[in-house]
Short mmCIF file of N, CA and C in Angstrom, two decimals:
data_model
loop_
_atom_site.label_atom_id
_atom_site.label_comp_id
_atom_site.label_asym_id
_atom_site.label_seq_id
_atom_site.Cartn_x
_atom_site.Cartn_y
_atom_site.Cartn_z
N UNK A 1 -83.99 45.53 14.99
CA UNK A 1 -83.71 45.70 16.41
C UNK A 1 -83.98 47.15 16.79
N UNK A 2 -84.33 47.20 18.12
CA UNK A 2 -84.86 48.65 18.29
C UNK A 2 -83.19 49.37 18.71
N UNK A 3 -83.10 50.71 18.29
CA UNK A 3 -82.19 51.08 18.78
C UNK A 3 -81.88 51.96 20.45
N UNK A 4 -82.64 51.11 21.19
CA UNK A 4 -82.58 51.29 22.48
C UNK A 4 -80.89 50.88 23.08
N UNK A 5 -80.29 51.32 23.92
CA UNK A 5 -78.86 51.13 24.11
C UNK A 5 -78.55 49.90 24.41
N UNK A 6 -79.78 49.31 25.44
CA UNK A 6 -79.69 47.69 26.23
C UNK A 6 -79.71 46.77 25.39
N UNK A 7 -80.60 46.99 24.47
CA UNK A 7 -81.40 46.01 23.54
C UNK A 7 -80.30 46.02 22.64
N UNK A 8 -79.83 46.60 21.95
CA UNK A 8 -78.76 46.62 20.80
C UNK A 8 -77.70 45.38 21.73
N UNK A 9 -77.42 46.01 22.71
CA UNK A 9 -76.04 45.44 23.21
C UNK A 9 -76.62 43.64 23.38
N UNK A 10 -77.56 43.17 23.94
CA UNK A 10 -78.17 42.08 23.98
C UNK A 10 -78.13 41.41 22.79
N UNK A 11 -78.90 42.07 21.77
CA UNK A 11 -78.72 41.58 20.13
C UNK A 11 -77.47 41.13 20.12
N UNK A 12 -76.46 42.14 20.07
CA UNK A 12 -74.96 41.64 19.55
C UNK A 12 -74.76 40.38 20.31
N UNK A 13 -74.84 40.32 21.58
CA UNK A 13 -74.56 39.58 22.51
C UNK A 13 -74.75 38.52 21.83
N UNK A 14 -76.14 38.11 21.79
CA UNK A 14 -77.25 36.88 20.91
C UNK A 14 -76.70 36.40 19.86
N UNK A 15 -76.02 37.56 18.89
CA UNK A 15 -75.54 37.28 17.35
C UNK A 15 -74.22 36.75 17.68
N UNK A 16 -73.33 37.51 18.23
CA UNK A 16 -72.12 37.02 18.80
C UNK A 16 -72.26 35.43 19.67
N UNK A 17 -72.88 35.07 20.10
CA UNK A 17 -72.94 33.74 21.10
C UNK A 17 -73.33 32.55 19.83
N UNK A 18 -74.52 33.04 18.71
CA UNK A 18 -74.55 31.95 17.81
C UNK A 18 -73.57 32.20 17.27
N UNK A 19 -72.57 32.71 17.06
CA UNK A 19 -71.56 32.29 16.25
C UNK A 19 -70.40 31.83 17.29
N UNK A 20 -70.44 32.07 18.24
CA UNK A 20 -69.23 31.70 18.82
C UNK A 20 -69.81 29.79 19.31
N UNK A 21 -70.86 29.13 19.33
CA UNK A 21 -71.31 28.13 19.05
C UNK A 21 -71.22 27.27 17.85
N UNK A 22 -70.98 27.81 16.55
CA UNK A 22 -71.40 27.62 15.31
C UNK A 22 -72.62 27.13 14.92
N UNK A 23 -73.51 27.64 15.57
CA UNK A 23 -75.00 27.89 15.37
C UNK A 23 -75.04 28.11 14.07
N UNK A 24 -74.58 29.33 13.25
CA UNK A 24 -74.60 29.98 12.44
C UNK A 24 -73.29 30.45 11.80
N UNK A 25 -73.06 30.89 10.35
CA UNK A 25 -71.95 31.23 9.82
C UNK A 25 -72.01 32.43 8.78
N UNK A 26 -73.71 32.81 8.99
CA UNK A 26 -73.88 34.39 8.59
C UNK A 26 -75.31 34.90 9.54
N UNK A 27 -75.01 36.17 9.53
CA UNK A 27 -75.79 36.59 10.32
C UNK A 27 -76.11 38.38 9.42
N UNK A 28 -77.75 38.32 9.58
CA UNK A 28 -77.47 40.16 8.77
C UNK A 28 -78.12 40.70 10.29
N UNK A 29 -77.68 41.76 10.67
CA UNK A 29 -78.39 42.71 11.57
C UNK A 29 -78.50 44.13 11.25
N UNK A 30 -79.53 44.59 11.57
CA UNK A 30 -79.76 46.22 10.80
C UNK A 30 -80.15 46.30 12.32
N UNK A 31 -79.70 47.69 12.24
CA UNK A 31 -79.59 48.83 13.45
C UNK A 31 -79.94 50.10 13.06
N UNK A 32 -80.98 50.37 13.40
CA UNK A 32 -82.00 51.41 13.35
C UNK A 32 -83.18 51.79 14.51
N UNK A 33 -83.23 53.50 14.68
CA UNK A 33 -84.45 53.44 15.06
C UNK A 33 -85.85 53.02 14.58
N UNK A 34 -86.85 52.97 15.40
CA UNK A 34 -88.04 51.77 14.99
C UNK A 34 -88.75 53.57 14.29
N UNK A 35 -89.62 53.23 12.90
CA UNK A 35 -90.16 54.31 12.45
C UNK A 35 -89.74 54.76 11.09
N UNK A 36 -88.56 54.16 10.68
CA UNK A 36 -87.65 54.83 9.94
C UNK A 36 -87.03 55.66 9.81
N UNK A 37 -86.70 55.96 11.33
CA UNK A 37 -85.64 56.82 11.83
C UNK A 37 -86.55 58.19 12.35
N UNK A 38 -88.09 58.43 12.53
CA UNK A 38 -88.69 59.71 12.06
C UNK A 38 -88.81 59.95 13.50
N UNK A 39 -88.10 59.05 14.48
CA UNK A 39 -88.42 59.67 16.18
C UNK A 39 -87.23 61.00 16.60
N UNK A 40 -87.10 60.50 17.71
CA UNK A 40 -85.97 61.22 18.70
C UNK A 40 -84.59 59.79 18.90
N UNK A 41 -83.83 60.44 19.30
CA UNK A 41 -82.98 59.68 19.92
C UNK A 41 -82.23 60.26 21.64
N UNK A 42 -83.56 59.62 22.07
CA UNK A 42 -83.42 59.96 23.73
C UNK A 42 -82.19 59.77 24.83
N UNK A 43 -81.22 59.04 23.90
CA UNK A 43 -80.01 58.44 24.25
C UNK A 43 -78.92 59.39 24.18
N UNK A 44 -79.13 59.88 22.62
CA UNK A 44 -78.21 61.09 22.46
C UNK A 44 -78.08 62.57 22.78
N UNK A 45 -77.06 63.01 23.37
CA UNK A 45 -77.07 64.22 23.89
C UNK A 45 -77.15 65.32 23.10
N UNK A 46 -78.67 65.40 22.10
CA UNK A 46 -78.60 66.59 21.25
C UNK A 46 -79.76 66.87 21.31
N UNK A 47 -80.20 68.17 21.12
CA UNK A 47 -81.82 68.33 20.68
C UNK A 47 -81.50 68.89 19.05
N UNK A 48 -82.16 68.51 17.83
CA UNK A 48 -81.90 69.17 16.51
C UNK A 48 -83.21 69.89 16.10
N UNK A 49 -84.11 69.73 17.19
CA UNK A 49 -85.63 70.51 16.78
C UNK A 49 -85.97 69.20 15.82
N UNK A 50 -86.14 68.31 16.01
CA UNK A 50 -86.74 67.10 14.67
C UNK A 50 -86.53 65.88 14.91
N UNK A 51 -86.42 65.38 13.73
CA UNK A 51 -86.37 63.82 13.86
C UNK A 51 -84.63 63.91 12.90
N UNK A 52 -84.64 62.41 12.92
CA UNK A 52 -83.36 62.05 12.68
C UNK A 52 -83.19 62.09 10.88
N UNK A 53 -84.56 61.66 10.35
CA UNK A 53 -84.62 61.09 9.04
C UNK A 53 -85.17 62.66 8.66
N UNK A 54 -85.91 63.75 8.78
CA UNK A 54 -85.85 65.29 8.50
C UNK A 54 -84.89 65.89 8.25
N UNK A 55 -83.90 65.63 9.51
CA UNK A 55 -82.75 66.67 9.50
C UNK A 55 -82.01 65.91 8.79
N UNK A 56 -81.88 64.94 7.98
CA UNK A 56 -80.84 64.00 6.82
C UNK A 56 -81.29 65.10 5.64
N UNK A 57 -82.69 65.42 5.88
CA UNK A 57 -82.99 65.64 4.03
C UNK A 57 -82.57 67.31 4.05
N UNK A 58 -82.99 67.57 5.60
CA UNK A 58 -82.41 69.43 5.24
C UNK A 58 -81.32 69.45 4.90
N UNK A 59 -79.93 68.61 4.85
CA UNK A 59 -79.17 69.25 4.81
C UNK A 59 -78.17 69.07 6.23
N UNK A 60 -78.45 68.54 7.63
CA UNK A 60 -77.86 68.88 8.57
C UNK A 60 -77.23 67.47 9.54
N UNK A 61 -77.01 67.16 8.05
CA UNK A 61 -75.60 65.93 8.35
C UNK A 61 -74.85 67.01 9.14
N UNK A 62 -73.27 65.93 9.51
CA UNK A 62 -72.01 66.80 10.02
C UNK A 62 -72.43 67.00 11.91
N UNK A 63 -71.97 67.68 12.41
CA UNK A 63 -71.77 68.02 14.07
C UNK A 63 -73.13 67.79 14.58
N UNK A 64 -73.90 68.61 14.00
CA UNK A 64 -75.19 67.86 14.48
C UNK A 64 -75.96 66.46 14.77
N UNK A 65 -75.63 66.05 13.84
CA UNK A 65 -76.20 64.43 13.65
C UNK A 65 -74.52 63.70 14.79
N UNK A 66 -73.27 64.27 14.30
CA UNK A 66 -72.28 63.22 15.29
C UNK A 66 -72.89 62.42 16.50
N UNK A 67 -73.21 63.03 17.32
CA UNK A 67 -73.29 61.99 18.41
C UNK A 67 -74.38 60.51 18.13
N UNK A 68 -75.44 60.97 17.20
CA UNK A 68 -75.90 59.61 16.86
C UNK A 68 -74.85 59.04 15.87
N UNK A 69 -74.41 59.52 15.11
CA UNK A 69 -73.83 58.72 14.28
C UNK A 69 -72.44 57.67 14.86
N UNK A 70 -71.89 58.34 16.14
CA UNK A 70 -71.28 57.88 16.93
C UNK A 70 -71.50 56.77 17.57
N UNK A 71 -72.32 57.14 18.30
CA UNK A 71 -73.57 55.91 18.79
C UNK A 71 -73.51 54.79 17.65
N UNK A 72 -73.99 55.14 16.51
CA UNK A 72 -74.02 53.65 15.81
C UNK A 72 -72.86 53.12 15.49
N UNK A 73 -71.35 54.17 15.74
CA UNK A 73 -69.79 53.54 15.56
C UNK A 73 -69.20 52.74 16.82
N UNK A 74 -70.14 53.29 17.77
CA UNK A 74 -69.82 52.85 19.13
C UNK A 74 -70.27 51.05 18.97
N UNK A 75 -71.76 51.04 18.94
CA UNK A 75 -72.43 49.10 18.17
C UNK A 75 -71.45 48.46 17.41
N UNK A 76 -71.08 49.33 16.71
CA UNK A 76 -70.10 48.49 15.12
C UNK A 76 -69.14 47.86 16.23
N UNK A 77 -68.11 48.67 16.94
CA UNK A 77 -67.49 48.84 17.49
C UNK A 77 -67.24 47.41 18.64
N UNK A 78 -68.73 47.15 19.33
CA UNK A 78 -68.63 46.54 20.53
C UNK A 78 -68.69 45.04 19.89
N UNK A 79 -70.12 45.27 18.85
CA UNK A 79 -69.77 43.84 17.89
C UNK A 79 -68.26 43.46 17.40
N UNK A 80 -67.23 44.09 17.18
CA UNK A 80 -66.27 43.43 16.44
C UNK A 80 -65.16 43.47 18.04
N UNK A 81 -65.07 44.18 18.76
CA UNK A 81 -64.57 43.90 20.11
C UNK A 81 -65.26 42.64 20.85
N UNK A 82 -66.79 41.97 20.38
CA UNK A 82 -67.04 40.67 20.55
C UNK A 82 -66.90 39.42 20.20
N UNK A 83 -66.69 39.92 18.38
CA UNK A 83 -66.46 38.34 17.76
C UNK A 83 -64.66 38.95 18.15
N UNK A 84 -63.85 39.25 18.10
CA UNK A 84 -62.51 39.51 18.68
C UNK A 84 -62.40 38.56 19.96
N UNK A 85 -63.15 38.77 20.62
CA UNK A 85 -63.25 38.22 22.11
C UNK A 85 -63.31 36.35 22.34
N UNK A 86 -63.81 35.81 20.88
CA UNK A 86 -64.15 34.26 20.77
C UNK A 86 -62.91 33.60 20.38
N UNK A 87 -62.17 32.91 20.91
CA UNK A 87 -60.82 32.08 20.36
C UNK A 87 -62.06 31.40 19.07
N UNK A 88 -60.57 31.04 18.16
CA UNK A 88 -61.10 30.46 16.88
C UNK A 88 -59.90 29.80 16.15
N UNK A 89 -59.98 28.32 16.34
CA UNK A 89 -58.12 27.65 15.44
C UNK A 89 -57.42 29.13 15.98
N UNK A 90 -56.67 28.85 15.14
CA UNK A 90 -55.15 29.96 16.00
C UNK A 90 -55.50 31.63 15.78
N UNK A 91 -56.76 31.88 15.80
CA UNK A 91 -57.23 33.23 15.69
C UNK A 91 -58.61 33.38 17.03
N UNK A 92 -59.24 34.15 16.01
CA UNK A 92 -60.97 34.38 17.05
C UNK A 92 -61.58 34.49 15.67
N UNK A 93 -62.77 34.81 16.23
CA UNK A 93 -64.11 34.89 15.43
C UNK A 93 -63.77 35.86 13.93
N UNK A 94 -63.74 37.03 14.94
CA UNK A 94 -63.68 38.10 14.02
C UNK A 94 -62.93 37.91 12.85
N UNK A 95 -61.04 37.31 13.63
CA UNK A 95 -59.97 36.86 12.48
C UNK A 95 -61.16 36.28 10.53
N UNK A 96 -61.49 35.32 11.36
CA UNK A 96 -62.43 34.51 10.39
C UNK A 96 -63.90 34.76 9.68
N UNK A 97 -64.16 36.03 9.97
CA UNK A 97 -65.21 36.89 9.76
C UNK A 97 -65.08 38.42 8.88
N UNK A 98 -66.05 37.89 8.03
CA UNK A 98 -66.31 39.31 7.51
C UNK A 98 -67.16 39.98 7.52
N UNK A 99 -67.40 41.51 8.20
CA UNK A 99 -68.37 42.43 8.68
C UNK A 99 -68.13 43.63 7.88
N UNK A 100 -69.28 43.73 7.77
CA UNK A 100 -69.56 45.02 6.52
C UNK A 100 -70.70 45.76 7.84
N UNK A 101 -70.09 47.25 7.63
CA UNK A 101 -71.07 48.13 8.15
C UNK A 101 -71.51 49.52 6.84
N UNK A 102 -72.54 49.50 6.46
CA UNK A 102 -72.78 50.25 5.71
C UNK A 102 -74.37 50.99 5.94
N UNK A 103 -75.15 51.82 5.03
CA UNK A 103 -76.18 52.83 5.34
C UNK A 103 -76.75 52.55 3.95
N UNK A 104 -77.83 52.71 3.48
CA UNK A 104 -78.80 52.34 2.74
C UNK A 104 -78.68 53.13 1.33
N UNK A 105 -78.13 54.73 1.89
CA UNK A 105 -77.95 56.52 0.91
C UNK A 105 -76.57 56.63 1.37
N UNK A 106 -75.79 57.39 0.22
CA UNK A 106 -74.84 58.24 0.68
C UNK A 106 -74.97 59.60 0.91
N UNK A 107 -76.71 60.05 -0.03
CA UNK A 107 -76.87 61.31 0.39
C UNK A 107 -78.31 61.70 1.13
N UNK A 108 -78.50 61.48 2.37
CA UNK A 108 -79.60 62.01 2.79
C UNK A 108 -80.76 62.78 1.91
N UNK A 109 -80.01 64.08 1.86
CA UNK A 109 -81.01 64.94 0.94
C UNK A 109 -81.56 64.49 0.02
N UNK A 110 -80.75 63.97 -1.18
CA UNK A 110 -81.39 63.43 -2.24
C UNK A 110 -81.71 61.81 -2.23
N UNK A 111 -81.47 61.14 -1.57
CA UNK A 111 -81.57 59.73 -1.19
C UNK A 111 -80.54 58.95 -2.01
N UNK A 112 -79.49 59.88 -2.59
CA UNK A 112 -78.35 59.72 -3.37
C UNK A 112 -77.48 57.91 -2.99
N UNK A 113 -77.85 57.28 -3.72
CA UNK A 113 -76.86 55.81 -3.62
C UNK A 113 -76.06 55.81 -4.32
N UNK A 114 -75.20 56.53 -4.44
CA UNK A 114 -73.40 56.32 -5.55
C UNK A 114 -72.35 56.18 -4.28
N UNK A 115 -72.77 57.44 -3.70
CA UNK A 115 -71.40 57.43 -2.93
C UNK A 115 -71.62 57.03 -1.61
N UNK A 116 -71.62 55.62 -1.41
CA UNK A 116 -72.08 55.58 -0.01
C UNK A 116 -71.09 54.75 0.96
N UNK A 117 -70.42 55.31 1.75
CA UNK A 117 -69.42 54.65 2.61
C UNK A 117 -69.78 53.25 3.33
N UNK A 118 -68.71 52.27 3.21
CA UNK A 118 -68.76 51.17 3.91
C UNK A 118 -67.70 50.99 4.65
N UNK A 119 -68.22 50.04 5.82
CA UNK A 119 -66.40 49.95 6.64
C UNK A 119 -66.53 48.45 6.75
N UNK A 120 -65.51 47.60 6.44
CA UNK A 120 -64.99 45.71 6.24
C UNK A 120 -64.32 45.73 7.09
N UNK A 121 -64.58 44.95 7.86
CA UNK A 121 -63.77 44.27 9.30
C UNK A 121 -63.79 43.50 9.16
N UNK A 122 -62.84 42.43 10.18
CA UNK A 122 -62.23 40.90 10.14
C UNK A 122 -61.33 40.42 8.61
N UNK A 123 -61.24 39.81 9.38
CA UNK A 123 -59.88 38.71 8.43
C UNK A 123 -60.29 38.86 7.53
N UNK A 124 -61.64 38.27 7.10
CA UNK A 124 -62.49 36.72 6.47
C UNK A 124 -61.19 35.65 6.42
N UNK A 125 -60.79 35.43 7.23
CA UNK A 125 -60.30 33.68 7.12
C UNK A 125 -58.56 34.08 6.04
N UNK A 126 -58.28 35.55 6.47
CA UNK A 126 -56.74 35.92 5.76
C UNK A 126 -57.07 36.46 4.16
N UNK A 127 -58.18 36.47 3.93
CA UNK A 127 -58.42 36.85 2.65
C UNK A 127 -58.49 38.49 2.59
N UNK A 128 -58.92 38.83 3.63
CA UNK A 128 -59.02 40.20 3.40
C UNK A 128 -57.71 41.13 3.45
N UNK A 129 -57.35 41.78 3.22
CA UNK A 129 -56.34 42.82 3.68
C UNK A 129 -56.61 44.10 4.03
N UNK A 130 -56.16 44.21 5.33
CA UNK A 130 -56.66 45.36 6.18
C UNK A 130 -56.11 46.31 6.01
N UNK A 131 -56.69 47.59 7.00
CA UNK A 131 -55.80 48.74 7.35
C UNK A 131 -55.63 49.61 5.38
N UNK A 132 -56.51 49.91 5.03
CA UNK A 132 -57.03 50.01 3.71
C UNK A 132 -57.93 51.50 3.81
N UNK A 133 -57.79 52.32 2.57
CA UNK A 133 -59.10 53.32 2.84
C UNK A 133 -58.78 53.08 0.91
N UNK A 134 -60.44 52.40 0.64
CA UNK A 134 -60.63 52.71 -1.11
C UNK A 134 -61.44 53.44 -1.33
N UNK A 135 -61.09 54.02 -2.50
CA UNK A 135 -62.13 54.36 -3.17
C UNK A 135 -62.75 54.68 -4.68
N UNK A 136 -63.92 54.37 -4.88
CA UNK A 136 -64.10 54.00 -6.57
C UNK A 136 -64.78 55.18 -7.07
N UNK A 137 -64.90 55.04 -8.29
CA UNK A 137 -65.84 56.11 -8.88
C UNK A 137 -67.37 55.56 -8.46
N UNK A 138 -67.85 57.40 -8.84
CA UNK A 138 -68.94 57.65 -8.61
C UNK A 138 -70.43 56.50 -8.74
N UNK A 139 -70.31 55.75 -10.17
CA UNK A 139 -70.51 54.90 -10.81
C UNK A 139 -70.69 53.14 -10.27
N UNK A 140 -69.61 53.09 -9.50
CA UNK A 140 -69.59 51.90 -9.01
C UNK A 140 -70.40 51.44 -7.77
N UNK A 141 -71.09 51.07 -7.84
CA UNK A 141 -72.38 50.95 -6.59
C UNK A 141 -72.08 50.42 -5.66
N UNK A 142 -72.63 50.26 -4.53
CA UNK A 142 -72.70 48.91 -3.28
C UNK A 142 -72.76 47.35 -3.71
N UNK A 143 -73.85 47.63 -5.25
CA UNK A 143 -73.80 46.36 -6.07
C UNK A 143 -72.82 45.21 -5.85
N UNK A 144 -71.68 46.52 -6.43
CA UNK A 144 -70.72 45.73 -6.75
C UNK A 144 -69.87 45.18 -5.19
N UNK A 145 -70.09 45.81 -4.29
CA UNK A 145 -69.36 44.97 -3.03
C UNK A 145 -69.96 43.62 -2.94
N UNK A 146 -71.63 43.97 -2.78
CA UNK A 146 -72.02 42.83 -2.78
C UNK A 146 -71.97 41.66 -3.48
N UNK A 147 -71.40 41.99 -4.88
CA UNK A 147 -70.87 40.96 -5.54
C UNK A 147 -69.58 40.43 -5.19
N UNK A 148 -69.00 41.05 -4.99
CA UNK A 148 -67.17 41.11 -4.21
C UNK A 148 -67.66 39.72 -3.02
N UNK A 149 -68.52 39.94 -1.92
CA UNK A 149 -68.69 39.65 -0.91
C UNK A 149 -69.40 37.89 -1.06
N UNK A 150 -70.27 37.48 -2.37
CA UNK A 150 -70.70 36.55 -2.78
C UNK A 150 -69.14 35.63 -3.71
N UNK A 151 -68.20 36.90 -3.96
CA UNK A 151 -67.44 36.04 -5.25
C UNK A 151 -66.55 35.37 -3.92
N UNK A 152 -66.37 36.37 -3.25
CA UNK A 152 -65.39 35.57 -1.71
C UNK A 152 -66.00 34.55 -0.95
N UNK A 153 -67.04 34.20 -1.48
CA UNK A 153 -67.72 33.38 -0.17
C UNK A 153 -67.70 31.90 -0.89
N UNK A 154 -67.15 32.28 -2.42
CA UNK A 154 -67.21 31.11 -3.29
C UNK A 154 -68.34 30.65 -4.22
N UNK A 155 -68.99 31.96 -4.74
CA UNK A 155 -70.19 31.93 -5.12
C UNK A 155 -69.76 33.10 -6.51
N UNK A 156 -68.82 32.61 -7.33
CA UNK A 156 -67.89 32.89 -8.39
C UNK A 156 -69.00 33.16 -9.35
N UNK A 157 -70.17 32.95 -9.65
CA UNK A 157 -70.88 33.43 -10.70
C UNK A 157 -71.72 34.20 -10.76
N UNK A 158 -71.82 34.64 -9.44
CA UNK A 158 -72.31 36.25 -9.15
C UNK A 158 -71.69 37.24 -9.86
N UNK A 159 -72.11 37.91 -10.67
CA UNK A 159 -71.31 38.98 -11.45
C UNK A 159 -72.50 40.38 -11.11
N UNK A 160 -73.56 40.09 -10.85
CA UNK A 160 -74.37 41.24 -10.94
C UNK A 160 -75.12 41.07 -9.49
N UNK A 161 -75.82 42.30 -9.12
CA UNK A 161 -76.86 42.37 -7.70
C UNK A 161 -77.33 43.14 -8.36
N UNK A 162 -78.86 43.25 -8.54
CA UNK A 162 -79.79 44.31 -8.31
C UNK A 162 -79.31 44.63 -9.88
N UNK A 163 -80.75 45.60 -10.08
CA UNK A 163 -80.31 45.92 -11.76
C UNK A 163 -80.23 47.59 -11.66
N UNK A 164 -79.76 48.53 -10.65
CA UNK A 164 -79.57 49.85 -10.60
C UNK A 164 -77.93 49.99 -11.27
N UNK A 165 -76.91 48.93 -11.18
CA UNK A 165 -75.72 49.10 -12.08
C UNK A 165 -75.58 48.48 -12.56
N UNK A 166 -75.00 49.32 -14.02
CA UNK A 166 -74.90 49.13 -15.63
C UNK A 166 -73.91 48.06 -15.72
N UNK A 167 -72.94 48.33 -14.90
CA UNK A 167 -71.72 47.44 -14.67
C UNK A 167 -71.96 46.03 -14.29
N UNK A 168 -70.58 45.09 -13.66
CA UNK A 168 -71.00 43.82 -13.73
C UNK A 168 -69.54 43.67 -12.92
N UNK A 169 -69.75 42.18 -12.20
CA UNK A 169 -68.31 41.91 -11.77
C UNK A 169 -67.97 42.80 -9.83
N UNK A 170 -66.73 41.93 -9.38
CA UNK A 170 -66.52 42.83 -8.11
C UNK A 170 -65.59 43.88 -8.12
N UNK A 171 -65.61 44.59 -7.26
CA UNK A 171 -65.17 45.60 -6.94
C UNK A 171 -63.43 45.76 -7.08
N UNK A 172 -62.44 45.90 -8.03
CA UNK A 172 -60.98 45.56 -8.27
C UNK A 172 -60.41 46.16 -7.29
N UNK A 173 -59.58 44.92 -6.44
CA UNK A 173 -58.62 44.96 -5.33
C UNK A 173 -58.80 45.54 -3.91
N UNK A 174 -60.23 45.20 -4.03
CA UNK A 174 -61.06 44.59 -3.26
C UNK A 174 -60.68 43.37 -2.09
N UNK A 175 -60.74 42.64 -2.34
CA UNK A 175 -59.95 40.60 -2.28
C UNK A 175 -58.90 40.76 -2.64
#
């Protein structure tokens, strides 16, 4: 999806409406500028002299980059204030939903994947437990959520994703 402000909000809209239909009962959406990030972001109130995916590798994460990065907390944001918005049995959407917002690197500069922040929203259906901040060693990959995220869905013999970790199994206390 392009990360134009209208267009994003439409997407959600779209993603949010098949599910509030039961069209659908997973949905992936990536939110990005079109390019691989190497434009402007004409939306946001910054000039950084560059592109978005440059100033990751100099070094100039932090205050600079905020207002886009905002911007993409603001999307997370309107999506889960949408599936929130759908009655669902004695909840809504969201209650019964699990949303993962996560980024590809934890470290720009080096294209570093160890430490890379995720944020889990919704219920999933009471399984989840909220209001949570974890965190694992260095070691333990995204892999392993994504295994977490297959073992919850009832797909118990997932032990591994991808062969970048040594490890095996989901993410403990997690679920």
């Amino acid at each position: 999806a392009s990360a134009s402000p209208y267009v994003t909000v439409l997407a959600i809209d779209l993603l949010t409406a098949a599910f509030a239909c039961d069209l659908t009962r997973i949905a992936s959406f990536q939110l990005c500028y079109p390019d691989n990030d190497g434009g402007a972001y004409p939306f946001a109130p910054i000039n950084f002299g560059g592109d978005y995916h440059t100033t990751t590798h100099n070094g100039g994460l932090g205050a600079t980059l905020a207002p886009i990065h905002t911007w993409y907390a603001d999307r997370f944001a309107y999506l889960l204030d949408k599936l929130d918005s759908i009655p669902e049995g004695n909840g809504t959407v969201l209650d019964n939903t699990l949303v993962v917002w996560g980024t590809e690197v934890g470290d720009g500069l080096s294209h570093g994947y160890g430490d890379v922040p995720f944020v889990i929203a919704g219920g999933g259906a009471g399984g989840i437990r909220t209001g949570r901040f974890l965190q694992y060693p260095n070691r333990a990959h995204h892999h392993r959520l994504l295994v977490s995220m297959c073992n919850f869905m009832g797909i118990t013999d997932q032990q591994k994703f991808g062969d970048l970790d040594e490890g095996s199994g989901p993410l403990p206390n997690l679920i």
